[in-house]
PDB file of C-alpha atoms in Angstrom:
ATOM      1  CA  UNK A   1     -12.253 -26.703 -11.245  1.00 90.00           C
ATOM      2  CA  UNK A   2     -10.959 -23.335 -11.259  1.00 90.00           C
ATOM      3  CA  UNK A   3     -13.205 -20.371 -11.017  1.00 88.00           C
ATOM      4  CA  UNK A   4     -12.969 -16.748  -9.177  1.00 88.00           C
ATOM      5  CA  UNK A   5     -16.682 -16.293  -9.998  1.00 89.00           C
ATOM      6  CA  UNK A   6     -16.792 -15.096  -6.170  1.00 86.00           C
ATOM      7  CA  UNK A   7     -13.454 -13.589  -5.623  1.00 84.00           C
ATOM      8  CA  UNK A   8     -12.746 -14.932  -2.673  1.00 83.00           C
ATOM      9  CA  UNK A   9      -8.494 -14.718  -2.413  1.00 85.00           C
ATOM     10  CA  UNK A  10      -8.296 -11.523  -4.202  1.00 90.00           C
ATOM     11  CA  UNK A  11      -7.058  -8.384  -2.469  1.00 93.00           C
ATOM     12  CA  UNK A  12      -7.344 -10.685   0.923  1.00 95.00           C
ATOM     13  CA  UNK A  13      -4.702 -11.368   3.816  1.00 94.00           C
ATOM     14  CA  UNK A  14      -4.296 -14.783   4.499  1.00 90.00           C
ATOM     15  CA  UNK A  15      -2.800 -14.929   7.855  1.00 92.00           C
ATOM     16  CA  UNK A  16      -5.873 -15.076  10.211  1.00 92.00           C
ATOM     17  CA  UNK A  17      -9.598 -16.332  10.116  1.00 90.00           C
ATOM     18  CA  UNK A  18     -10.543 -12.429   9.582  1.00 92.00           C
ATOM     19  CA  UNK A  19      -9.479 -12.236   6.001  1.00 93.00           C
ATOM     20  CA  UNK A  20      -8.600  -8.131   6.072  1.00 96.00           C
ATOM     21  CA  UNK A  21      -9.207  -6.584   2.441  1.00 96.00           C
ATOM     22  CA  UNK A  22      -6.071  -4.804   1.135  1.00 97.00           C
ATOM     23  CA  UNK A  23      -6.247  -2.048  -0.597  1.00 95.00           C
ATOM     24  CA  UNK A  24      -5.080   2.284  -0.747  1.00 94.00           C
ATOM     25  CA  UNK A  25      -6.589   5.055  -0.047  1.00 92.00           C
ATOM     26  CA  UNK A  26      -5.432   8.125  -2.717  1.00 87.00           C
ATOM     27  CA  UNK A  27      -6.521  11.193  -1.556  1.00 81.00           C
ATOM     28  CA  UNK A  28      -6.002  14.953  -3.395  1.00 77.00           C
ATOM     29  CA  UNK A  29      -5.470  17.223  -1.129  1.00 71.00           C
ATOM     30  CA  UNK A  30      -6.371  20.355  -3.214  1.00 65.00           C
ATOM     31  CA  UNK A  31      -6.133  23.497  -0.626  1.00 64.00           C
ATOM     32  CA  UNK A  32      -2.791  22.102  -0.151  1.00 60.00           C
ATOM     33  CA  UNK A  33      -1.660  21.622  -3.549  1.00 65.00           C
ATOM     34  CA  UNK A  34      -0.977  17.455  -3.063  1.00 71.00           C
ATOM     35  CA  UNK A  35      -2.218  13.970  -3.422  1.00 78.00           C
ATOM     36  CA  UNK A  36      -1.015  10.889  -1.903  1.00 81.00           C
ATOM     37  CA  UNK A  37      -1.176   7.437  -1.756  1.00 85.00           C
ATOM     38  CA  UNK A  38      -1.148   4.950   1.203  1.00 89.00           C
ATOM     39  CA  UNK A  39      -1.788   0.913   1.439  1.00 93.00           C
ATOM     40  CA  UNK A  40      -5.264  -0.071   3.615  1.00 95.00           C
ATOM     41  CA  UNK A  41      -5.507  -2.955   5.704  1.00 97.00           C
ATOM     42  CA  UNK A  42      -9.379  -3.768   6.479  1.00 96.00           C
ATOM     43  CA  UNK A  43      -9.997  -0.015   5.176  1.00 95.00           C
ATOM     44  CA  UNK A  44      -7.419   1.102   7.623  1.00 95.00           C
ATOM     45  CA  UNK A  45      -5.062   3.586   6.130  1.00 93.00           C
ATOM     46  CA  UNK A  46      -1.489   2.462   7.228  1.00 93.00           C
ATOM     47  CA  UNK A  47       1.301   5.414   6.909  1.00 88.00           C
ATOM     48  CA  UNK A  48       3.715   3.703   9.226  1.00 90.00           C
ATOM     49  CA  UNK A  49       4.346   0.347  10.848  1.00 92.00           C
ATOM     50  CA  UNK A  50       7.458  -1.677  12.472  1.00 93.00           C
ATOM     51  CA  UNK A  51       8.710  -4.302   9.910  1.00 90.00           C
ATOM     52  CA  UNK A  52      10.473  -7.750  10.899  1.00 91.00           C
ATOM     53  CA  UNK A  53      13.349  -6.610  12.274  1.00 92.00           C
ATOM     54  CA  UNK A  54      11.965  -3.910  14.779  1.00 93.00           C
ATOM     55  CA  UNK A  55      12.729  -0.692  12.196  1.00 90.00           C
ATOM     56  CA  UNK A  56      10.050   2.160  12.584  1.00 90.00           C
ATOM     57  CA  UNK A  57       8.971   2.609   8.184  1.00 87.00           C
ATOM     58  CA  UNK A  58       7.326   5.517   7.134  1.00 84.00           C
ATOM     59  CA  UNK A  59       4.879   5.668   3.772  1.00 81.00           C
ATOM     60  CA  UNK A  60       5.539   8.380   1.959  1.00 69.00           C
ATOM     61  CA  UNK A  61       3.864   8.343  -1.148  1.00 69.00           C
ATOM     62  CA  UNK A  62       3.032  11.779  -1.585  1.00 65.00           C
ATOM     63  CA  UNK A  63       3.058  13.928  -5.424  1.00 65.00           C
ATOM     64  CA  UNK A  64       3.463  17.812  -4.642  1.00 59.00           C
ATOM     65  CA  UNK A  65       1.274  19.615  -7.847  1.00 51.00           C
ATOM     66  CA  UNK A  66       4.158  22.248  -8.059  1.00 49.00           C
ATOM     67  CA  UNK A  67       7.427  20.009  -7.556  1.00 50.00           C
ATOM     68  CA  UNK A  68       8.008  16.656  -7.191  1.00 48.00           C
ATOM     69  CA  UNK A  69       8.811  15.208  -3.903  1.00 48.00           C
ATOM     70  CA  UNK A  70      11.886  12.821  -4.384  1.00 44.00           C
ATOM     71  CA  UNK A  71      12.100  11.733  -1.086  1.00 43.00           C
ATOM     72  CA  UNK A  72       8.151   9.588  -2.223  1.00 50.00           C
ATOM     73  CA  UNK A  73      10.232   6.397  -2.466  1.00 51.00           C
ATOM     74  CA  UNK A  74      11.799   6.036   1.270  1.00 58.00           C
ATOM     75  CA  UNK A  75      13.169   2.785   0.723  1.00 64.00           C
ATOM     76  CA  UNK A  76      10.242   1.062   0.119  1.00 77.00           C
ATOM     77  CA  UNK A  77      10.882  -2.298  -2.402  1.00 82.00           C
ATOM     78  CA  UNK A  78       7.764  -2.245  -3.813  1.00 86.00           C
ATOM     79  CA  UNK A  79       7.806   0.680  -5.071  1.00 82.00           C
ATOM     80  CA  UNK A  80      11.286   0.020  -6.931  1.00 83.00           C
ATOM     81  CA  UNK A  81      11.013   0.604 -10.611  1.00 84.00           C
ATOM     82  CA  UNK A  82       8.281   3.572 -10.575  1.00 82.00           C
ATOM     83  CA  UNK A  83       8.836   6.728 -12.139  1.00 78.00           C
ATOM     84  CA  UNK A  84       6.932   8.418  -9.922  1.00 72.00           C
ATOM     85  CA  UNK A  85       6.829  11.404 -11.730  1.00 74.00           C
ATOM     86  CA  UNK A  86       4.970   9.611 -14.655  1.00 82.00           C
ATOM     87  CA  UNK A  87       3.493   6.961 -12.400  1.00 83.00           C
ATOM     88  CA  UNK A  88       2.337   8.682  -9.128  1.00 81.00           C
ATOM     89  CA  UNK A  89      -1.544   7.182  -8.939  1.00 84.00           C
ATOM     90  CA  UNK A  90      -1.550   4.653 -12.333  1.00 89.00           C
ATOM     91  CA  UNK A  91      -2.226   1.030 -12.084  1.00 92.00           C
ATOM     92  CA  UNK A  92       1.244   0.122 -11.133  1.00 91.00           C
ATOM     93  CA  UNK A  93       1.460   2.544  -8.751  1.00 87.00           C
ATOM     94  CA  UNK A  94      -2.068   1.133  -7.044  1.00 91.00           C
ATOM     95  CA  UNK A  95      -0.528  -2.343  -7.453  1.00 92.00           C
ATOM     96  CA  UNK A  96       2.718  -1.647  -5.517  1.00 90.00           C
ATOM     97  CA  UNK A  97       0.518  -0.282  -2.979  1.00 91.00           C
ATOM     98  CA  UNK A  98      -1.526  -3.486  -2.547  1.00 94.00           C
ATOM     99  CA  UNK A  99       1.528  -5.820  -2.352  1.00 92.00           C
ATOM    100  CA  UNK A 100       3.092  -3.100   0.111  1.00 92.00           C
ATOM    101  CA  UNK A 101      -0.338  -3.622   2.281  1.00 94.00           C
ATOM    102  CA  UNK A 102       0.013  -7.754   1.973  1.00 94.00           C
ATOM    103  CA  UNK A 103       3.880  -7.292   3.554  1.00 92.00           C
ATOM    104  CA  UNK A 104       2.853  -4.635   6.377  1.00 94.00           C
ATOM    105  CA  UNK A 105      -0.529  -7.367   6.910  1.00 95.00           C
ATOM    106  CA  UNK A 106       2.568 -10.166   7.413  1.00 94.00           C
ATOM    107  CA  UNK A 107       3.446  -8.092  10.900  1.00 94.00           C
ATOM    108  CA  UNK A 108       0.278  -8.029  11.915  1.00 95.00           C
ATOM    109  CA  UNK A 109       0.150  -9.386  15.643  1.00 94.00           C
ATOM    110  CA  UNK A 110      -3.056 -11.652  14.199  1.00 93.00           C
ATOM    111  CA  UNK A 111      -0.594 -13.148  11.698  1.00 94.00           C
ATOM    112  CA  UNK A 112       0.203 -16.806  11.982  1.00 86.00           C
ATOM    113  CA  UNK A 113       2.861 -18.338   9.928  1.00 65.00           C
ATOM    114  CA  UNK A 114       1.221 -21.024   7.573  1.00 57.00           C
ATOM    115  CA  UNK A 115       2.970 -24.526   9.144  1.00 50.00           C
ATOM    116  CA  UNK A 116       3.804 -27.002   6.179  1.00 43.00           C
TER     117      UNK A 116
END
């Protein structure tokens, strides 16, 4: 039967016996006039990692209070599709940032491939 009574598989990484909780850590930085946004791996805030094929990506996720910051995108796919003018901390915004922290988890040197 189906049940998530315990929530076991949500917000988890599947690729070792460790289970690392994703998540983001949004933090306002108020003396300086910003808040931003970056995915957590086992409460480990990740602002840059090496994807698949070797190229250094940097998280920038960042809202400045007096202009926006267009460069907040960098290239990253999961964040396609937000405005992040209007969206800059909402739910989708939070989502994104979970399913970027399940793709970083994937180059995790504790990652193993699931075999079929």
């Amino acid at each position: 039967m189906f049940t998530q009574k315990h929530r076991y598989n949500i917000q988890k990484c599947d690729g070792c016996e460790k289970r690392c909780e994703l998540g983001y850590d949004f933090k306002e930085k108020t003396f300086w006039s910003y808040a931003e946004m970056h995915p957590t791996i086992a409460g480990q805030c990740i602002d840059n990692y090496i994807n698949p094929d070797g190229e250094a990506v940097v998280i920038f996720s960042r809202q400045q209070s007096r202009e926006f910051n267009e460069r907040a995108f960098n290239n990253i796919s999961e964040y396609n599709g937000l405005d992040f003018k209007r969206d800059f901390g909402s739910a989708q915004h939070r989502i994104a940032t979970i399913k970027l922290a399940r793709n970083i988890a994937k180059c995790c040197d504790n990652y193993r491939s699931k075999q079929l």
